[in-house]
Coordinates of C-alpha atoms and ligand atoms in Angstrom, one line a residue:
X1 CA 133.4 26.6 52.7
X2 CA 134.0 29.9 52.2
X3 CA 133.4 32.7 54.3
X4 CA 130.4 35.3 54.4
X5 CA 131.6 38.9 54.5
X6 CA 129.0 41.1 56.3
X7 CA 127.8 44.9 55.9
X8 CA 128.7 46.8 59.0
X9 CA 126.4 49.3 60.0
X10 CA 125.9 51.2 63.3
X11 CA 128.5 49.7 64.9
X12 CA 127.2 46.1 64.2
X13 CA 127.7 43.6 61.5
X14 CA 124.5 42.9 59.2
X15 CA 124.4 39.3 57.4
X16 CA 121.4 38.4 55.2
X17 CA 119.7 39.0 52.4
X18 CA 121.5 38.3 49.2
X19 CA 125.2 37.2 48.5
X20 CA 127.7 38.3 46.1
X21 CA 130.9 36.3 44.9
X22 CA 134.3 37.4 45.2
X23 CA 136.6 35.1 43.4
X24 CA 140.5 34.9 42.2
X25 CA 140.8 36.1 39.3
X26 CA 144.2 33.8 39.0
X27 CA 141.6 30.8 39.8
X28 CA 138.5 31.6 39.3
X29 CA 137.5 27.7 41.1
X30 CA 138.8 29.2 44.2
X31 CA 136.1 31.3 46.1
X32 CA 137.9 33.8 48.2
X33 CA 134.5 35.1 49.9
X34 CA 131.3 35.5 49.8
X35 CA 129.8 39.6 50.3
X36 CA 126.5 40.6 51.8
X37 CA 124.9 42.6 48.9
X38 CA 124.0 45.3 50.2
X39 CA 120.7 47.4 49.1
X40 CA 119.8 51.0 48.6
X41 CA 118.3 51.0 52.5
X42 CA 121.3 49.3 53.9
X43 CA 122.9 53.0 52.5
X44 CA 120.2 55.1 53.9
X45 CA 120.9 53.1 57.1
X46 CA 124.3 53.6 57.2
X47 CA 124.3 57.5 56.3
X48 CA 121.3 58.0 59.2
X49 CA 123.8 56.0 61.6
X50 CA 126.8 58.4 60.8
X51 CA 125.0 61.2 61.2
X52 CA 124.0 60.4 65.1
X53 CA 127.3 59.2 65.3
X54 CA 128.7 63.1 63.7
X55 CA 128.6 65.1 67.2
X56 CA 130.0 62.2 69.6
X57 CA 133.1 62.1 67.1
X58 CA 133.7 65.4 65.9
X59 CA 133.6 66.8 69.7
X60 CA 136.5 63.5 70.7
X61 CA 139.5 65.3 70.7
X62 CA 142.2 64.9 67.9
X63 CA 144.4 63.2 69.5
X64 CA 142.0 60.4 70.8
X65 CA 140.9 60.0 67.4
X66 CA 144.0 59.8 66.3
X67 CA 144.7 57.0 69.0
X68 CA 142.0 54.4 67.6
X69 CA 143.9 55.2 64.3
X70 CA 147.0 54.2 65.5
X71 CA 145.1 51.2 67.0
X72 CA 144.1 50.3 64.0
X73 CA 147.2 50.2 62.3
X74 CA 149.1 47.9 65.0
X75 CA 146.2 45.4 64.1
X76 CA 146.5 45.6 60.9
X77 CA 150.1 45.1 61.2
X78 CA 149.7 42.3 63.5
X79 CA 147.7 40.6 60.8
X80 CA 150.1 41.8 57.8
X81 CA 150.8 38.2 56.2
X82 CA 147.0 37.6 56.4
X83 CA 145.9 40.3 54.9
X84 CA 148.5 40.7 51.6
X85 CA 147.5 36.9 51.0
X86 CA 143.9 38.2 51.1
X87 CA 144.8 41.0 48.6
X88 CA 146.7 38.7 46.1
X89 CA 143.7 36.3 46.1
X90 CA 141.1 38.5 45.2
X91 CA 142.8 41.2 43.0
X92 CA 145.5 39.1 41.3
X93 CA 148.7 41.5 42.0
X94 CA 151.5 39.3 43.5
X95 CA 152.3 38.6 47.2
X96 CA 154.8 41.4 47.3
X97 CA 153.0 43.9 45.7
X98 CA 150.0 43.4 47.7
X99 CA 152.8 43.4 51.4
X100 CA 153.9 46.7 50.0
X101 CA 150.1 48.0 49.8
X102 CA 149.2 46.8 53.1
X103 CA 152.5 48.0 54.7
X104 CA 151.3 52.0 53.0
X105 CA 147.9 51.2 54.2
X106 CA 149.2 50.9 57.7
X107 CA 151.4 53.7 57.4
X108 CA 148.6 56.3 56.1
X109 CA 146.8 55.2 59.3
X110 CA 149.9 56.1 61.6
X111 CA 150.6 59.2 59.4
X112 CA 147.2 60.6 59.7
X113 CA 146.9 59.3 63.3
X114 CA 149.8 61.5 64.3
X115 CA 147.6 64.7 62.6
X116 CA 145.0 64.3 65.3
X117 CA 147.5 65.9 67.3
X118 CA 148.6 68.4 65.0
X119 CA 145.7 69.5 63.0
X120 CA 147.1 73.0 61.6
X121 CA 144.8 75.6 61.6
X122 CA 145.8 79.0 61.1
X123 CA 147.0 82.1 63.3
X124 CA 148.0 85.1 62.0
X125 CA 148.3 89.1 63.4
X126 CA 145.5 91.1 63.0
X127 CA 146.1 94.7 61.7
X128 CA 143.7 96.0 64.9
X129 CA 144.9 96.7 68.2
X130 CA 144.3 93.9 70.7
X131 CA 142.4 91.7 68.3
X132 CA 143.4 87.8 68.3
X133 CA 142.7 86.8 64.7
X134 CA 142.4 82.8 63.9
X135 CA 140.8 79.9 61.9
X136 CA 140.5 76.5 63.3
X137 CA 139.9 73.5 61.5
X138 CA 136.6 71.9 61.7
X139 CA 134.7 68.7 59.7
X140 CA 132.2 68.3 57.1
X141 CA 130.0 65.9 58.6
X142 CA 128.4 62.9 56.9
X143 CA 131.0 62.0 53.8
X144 CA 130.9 58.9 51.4
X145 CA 133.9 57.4 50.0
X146 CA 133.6 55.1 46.6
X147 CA 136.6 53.3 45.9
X148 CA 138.0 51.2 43.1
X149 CA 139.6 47.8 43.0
X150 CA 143.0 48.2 41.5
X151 CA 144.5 49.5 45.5
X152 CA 141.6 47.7 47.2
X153 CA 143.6 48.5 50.9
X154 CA 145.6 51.7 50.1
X155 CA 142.7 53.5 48.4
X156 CA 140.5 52.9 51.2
X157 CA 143.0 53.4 53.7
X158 CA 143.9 57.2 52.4
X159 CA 140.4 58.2 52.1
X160 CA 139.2 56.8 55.4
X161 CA 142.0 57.9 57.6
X162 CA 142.2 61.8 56.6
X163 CA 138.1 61.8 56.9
X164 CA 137.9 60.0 60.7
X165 CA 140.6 62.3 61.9
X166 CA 139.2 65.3 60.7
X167 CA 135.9 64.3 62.8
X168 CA 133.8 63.4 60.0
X169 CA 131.5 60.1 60.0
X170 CA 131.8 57.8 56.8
X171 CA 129.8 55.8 55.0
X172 CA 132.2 53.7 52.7
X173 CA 131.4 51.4 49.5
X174 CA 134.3 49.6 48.2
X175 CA 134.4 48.1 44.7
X176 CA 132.8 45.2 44.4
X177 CA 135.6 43.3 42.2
X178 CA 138.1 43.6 46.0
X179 CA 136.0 44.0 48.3
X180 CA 137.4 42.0 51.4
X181 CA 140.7 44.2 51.1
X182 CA 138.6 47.6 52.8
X183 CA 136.6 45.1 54.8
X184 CA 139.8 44.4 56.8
X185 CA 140.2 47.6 57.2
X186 CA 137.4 48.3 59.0
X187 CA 137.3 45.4 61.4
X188 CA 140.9 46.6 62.2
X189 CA 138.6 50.0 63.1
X190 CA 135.9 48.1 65.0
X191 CA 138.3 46.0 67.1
X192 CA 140.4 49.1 68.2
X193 CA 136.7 50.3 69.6
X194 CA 135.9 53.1 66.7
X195 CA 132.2 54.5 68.7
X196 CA 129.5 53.0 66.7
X197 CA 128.4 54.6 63.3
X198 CA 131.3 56.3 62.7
X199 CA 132.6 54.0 59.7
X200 CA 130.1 52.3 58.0
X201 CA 130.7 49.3 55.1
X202 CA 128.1 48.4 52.6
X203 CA 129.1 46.7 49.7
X204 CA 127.5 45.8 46.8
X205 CA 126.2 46.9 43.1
X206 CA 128.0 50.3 42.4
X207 CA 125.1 51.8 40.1
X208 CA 122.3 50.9 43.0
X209 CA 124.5 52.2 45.9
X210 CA 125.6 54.6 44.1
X211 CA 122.7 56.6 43.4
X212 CA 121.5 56.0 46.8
X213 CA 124.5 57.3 48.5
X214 CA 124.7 60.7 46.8
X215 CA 120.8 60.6 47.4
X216 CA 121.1 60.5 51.5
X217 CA 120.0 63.1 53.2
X218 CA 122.6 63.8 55.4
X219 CA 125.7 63.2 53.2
X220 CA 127.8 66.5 52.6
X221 CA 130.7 65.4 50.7
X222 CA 131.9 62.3 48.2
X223 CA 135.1 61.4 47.3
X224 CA 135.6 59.1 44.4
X225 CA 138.3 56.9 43.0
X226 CA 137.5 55.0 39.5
X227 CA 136.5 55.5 36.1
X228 CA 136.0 58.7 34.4
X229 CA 131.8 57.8 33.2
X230 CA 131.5 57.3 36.8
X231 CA 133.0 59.6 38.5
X232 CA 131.8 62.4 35.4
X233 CA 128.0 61.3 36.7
X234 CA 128.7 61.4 40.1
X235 CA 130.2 65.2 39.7
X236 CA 126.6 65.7 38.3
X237 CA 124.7 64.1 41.0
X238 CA 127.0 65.9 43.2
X239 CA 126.5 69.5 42.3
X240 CA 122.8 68.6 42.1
X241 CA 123.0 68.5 45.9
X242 CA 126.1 70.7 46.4
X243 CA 127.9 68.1 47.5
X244 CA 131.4 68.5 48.4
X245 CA 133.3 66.5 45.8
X246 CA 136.8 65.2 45.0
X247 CA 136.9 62.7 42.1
X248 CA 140.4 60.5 40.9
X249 CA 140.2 58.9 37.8
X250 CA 141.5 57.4 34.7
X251 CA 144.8 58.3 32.8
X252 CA 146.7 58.1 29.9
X253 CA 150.2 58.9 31.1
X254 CA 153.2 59.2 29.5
X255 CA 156.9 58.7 29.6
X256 CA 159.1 60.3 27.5
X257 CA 162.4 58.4 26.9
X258 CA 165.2 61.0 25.9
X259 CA 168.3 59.9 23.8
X260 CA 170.5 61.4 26.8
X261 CA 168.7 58.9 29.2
X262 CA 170.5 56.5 31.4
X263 CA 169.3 53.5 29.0
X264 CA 169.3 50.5 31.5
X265 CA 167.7 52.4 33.9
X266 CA 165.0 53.8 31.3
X267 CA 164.1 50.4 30.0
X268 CA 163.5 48.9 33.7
X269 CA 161.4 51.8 34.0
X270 CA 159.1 51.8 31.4
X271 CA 158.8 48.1 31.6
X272 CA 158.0 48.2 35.6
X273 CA 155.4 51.4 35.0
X274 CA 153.4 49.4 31.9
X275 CA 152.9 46.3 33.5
X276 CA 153.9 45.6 37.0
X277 CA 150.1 45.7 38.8
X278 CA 149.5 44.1 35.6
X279 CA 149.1 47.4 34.4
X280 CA 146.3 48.0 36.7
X281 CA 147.5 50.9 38.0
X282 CA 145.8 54.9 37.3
X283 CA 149.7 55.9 37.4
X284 CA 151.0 53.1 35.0
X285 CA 152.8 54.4 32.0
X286 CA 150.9 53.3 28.6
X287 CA 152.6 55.5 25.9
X288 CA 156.6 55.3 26.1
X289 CA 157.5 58.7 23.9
X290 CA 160.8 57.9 22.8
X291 CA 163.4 60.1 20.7
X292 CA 164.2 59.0 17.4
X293 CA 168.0 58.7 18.2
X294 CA 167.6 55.8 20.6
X295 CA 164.0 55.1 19.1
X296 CA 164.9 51.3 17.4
X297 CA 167.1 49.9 20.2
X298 CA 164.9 51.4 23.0
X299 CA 162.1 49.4 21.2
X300 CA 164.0 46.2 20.6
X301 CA 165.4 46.2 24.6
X302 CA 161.9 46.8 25.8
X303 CA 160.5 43.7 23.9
X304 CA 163.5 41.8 25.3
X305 CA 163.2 42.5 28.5
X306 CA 159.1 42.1 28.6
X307 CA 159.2 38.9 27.2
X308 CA 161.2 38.2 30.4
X309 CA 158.3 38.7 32.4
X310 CA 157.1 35.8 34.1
X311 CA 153.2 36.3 34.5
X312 CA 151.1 33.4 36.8
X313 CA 149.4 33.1 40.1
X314 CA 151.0 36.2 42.3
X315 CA 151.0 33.8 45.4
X316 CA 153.8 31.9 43.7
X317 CA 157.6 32.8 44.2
X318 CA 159.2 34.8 41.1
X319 CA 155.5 35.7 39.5
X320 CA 156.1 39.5 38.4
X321 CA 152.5 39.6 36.2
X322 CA 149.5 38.8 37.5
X323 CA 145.7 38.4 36.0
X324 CA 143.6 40.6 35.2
X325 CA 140.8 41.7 37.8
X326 CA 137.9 40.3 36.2
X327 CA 136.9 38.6 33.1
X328 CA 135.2 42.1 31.7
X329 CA 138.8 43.7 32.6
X330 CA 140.3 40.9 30.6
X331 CA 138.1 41.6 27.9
X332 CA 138.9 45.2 27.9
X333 CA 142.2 44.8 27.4
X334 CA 141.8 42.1 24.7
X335 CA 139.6 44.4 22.5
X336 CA 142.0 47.5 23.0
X337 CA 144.8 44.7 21.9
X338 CA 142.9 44.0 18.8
X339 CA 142.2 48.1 18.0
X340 CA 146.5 48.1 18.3
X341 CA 146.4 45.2 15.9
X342 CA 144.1 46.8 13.3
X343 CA 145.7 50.9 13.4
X344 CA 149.4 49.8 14.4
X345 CA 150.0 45.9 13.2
X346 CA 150.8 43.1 15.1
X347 CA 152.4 44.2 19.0
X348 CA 156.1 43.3 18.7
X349 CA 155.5 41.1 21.9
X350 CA 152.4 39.5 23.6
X351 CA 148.9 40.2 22.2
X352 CA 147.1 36.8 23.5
X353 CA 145.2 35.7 26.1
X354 CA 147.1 32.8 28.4
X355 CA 145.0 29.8 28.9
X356 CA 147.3 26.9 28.6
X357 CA 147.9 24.6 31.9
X358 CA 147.5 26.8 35.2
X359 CA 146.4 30.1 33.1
X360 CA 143.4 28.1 32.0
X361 CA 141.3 29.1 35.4
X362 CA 142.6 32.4 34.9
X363 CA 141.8 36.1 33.6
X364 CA 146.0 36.0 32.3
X365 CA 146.9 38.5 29.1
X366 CA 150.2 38.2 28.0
X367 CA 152.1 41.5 28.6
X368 CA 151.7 43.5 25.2
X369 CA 154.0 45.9 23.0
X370 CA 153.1 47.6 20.3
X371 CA 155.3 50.1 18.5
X372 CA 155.1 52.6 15.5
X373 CA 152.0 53.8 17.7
X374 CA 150.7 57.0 15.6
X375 CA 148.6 59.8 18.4
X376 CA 145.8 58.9 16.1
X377 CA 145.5 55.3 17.0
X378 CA 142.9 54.5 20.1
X379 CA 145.9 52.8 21.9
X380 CA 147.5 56.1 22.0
X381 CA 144.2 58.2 23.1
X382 CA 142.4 55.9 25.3
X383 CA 142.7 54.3 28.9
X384 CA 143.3 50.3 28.6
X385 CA 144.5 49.9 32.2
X386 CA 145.7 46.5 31.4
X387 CA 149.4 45.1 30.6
X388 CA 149.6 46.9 27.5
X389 CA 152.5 49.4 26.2
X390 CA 152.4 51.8 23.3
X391 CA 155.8 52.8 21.7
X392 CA 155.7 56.5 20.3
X393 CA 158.2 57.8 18.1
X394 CA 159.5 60.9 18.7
X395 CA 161.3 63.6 15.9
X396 CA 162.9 65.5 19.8
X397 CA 162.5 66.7 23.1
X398 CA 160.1 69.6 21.9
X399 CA 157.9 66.8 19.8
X400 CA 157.6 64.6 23.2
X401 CA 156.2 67.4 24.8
X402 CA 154.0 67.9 22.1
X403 CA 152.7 64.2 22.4
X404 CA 152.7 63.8 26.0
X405 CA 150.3 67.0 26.5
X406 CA 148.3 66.1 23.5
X407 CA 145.8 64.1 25.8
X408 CA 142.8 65.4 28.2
X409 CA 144.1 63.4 30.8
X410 CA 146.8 64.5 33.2
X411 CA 147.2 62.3 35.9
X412 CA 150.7 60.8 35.8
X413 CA 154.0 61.7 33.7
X414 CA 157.6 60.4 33.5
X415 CA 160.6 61.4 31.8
X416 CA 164.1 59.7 31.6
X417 CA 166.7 61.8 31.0
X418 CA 170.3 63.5 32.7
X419 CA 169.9 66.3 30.9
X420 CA 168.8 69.0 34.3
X421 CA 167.7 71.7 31.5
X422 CA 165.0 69.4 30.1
X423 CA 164.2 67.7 32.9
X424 CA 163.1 71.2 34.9
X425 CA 161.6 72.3 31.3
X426 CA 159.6 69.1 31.1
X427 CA 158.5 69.7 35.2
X428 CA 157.4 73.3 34.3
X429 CA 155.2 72.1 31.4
X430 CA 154.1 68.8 31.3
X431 CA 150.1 69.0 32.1
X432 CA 150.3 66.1 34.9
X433 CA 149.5 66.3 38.9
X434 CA 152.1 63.6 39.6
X435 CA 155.2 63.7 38.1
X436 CA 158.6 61.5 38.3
X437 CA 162.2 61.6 36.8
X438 CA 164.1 58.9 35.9
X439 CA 161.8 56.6 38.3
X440 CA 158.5 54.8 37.0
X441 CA 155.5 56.7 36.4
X442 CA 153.8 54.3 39.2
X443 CA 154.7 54.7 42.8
X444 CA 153.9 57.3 45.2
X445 CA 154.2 58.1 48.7
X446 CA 151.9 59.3 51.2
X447 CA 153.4 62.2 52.9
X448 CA 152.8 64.2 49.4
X449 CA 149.9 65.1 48.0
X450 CA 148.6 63.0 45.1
X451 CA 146.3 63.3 42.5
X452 CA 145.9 64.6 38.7
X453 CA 145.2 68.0 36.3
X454 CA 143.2 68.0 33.5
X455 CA 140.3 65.6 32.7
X456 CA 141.8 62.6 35.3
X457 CA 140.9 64.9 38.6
X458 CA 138.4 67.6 40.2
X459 CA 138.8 69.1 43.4
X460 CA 141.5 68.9 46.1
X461 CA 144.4 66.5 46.4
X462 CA 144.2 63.2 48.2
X463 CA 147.2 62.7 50.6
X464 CA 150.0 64.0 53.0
X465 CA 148.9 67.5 54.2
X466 CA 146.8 68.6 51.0
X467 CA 143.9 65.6 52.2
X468 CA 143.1 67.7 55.2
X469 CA 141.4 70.3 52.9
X470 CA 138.9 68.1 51.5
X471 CA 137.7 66.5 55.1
X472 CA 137.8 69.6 57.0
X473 CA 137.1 73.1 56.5
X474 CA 137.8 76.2 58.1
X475 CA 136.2 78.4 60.7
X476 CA 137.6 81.8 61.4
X477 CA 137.4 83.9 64.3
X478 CA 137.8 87.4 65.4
X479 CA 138.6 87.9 69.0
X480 CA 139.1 91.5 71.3
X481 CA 140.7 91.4 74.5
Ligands
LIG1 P1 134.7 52.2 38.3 O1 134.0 51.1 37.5 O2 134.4 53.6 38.0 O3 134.3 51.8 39.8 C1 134.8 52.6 40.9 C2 133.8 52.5 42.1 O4 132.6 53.1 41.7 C3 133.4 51.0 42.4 O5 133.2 51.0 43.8 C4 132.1 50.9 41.7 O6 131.3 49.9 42.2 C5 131.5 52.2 41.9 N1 130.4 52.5 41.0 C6 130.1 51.9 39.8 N2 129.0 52.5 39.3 C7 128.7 53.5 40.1 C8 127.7 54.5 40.1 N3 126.8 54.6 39.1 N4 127.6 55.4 41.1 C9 128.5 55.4 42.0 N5 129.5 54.5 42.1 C10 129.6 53.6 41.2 O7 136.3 52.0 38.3 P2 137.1 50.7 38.5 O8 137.0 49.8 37.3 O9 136.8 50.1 39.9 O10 138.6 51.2 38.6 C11 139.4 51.5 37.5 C12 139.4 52.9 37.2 O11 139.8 53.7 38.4 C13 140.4 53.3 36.1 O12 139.8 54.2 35.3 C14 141.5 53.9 36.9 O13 142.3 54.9 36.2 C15 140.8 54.6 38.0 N6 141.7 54.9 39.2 C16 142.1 56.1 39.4 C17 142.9 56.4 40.4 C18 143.3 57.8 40.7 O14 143.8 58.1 41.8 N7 143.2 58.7 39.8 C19 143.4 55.4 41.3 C20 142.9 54.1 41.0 C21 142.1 53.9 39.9 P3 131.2 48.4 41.6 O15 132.6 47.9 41.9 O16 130.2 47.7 42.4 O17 130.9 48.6 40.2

């Protein structure tokens, strides 16, 4: 029998009404949980809750703020092993990419833990005699965080932990395709003794909550991970209100293979950025932009080394591709596969959906390449965020600039390449918040800021230092003595 997953609201945990599923999308038999569904009053609830529990929290000092946080992540850690197995069951992504998500989850806690202490405001020498000039920090109040399902802990986790130290109250929604991943995160709050309101969990039907979230009255600020239609009507709801509002979205991204590129190195790359997460990632590279030199053995290593891939059930030992999220993710990515197959021609590897023996329960696509991809083709323009590659020729190093900026989106960009003139030309110019050399396109840390340019991002940067200007802002005071 599987467990029921409850709203938490006020401090206490809210069971009833109706139930959704959340099953594994490697076997969908297997019921991983079951979710409270949680209604447009459950949100009104939980925004009226965090707004009594605002002045309680944003008067605790920083550092005992910080000290739940840091709390929070010893349980978490304590409960490591649990919690990855959790992930892999209801996301897909195998056992060690799911440890490696939980162990960044943990650390974001400690990292922003530690800035309850710090808290940098500003403090500067006034022009005027005997005049002590400074601005302190202070937060928002009420703020609701939507999050997606492809980081179902580490999204979550980098949201929550900049807005609680900052002093704010939350009201969070996580996606409903992973939703047990943030609901660990906030028992891991409650049992290190968070006060009562100020993180509140209701999941449930994204359009429904949605709506009602950016409809509470005492909300002042969202912050939204997912898809670009979403997060485009949230901006509008948003501004309707004027909301505070930081939105992180899809991509498109690029990595530009030069001939001067350390070649090994450059295929592992590419092939690790376009389907490892099975491609589930907003960072994951889905248009490798390679110069004609190397263009036809790049293309033919590539295929080689993909077809390697061993794709299953990411609880098992040696799995490096797991299933898609969902069935309508799966379905995505099978209609994108058949708009390759009409513009480009057959992929050069993969193209099918797995459903022989043990893939049979499962939302499995075989990872995909296609090559000859013209910047015409929808494969080249559009996000698939599934386990899909497009191979791009390229006439030089000018021309894969070209391509790579041809897009609206800008979230992620690689290059590969030893050549230092290039690669600090390609970092001055390429139209991308996140950028890596010779590394994947996926992979970040927390102590930097993160987050995109262009169509793929509005408003500050999520992460390190830069997250502390979203969840706080700034009073300034003028002082004689
Ligand atoms: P999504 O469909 O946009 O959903 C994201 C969240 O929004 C979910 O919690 C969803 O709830 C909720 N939602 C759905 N409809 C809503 C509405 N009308 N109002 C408010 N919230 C609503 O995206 P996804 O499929 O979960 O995630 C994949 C997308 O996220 C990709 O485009 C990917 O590139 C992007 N992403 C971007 C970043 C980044 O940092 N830039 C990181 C990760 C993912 P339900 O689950 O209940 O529908």
């Amino acid at each position: 029998m599987a467990e029921t997953f409850s709203n938490y609201i006020n401090g206490e945990w809210i069971g009833g009404g109706a139930l959704f599923e959340n099953r594994n999308p490697a076997n969908t038999h297997e019921l991983v949980g079951q979710f409270v569904a949680g209604t447009a009053q459950d949100i009104a609830s939980a925004a009226e809750a965090a707004a009594a529990a605002f002045p309680g929290w944003s008067a605790t000092p920083g550092p005992a703020r910080g000290a739940i946080l840091f709390k929070a992540a010893d349980i978490l850690d304590r409960r490591f092993e649990q919690i990855a197995a959790d992930m892999t069951h209801e996301e897909g992504k195998t056992l060690p990419e799911a440890k490696g998500e939980v162990r960044r989850s943990i650390n974001i806690f400690r990292y922003f833990a530690g800035e309850g202490a710090r808290m940098p405001g500003m403090l500067v020498p006034s022009e005027r005699d005997r005049v002590h000039m400074f601005a302190l920090r202070k937060p928002l109040g009420v703020v609701g965080l939507i999050t997606p399902w492809n980081f179902p802990s580490a999204i979550p986790a980098w949201k929550l932990a900049p807005a609680l130290i900052c002093g704010n109250t939350v009201v969070l929604k996580p996606a409903s395709a992973a939703p047990l991943s943030a609901w660990r995160l906030v028992e891991a709050l409650h049992e290190a003794g968070l006060p009562r309101g100020v993180v509140n969990f209701v999941a449930g039907p994204g359009g429904a909550l949605g709506q009602a979230l950016v409809d509470a009255a005492p909300l002042k600020a969202v912050s939204f991970t997912g898809s670009c239609p979403i997060g485009n009507w949230l901006h509008g709801e948003a501004s309707r209100r004027r909301l505070r509002i930081q939105l992180e979205m899809g991509g498109k991204n690029p990595t530009i293979v030069l001939a001067d590129a350390d070649f090994n190195s450059a295929v592992e790359n590419v092939v690790n950025a376009a389907f490892f997460s099975t491609g589930q990632k907003c960072t994951a590279t889905s248009r490798a932009i390679v110069e004609d030199a190397i263009y036809d053995r790049f293309v033919e290593a590539v295929v080689a080394r993909t077809r390697r891939l061993k794709v299953g059930n990411g609880m098992e030992a040696g799995v490096e591709i797991g299933p898609c999220v969902d069935r309508a993710q799966m379905e995505t990515v099978l209609s994108y596969i058949e708009a390759g197959r009409q513009e480009s021609g057959q992929p050069l590897c993969g193209g099918r959906r797995l459903t022989e023996g043990a893939f049979a329960q499962g939302w499995f696509v075989e990872p995909t390449v296609f090559a000859g991809v013209a910047e015409s083709h929808v494969i080249a323009r559009e996000e698939i965020f599934g386990p899909v590659l497009a191979i791009m020729r390229a006439a030089n190093f000018e021309d894969a600039m070209r391509i790579a900026n041809a897009i609206p989106f800008g979230l992620s960009s690689s290059i590969q390449s030893t050549n230092l003139s290039r690669v600090f030309e390609y970092i001055y110019r390429a139209e991308a918040g996140l950028l890596t050399v010779n590394l994947p396109s996926a992979g970040v840390e927390y102590q930097l800021p993160f987050g995109g340019s262009k169509d793929s991002s509005f408003g500050p940067k999520e992460q390190g230092p830069a997250a502390l200007e979203f969840y706080s802002d700034y009073k300034t005071v003028y002082l004689k003595y």
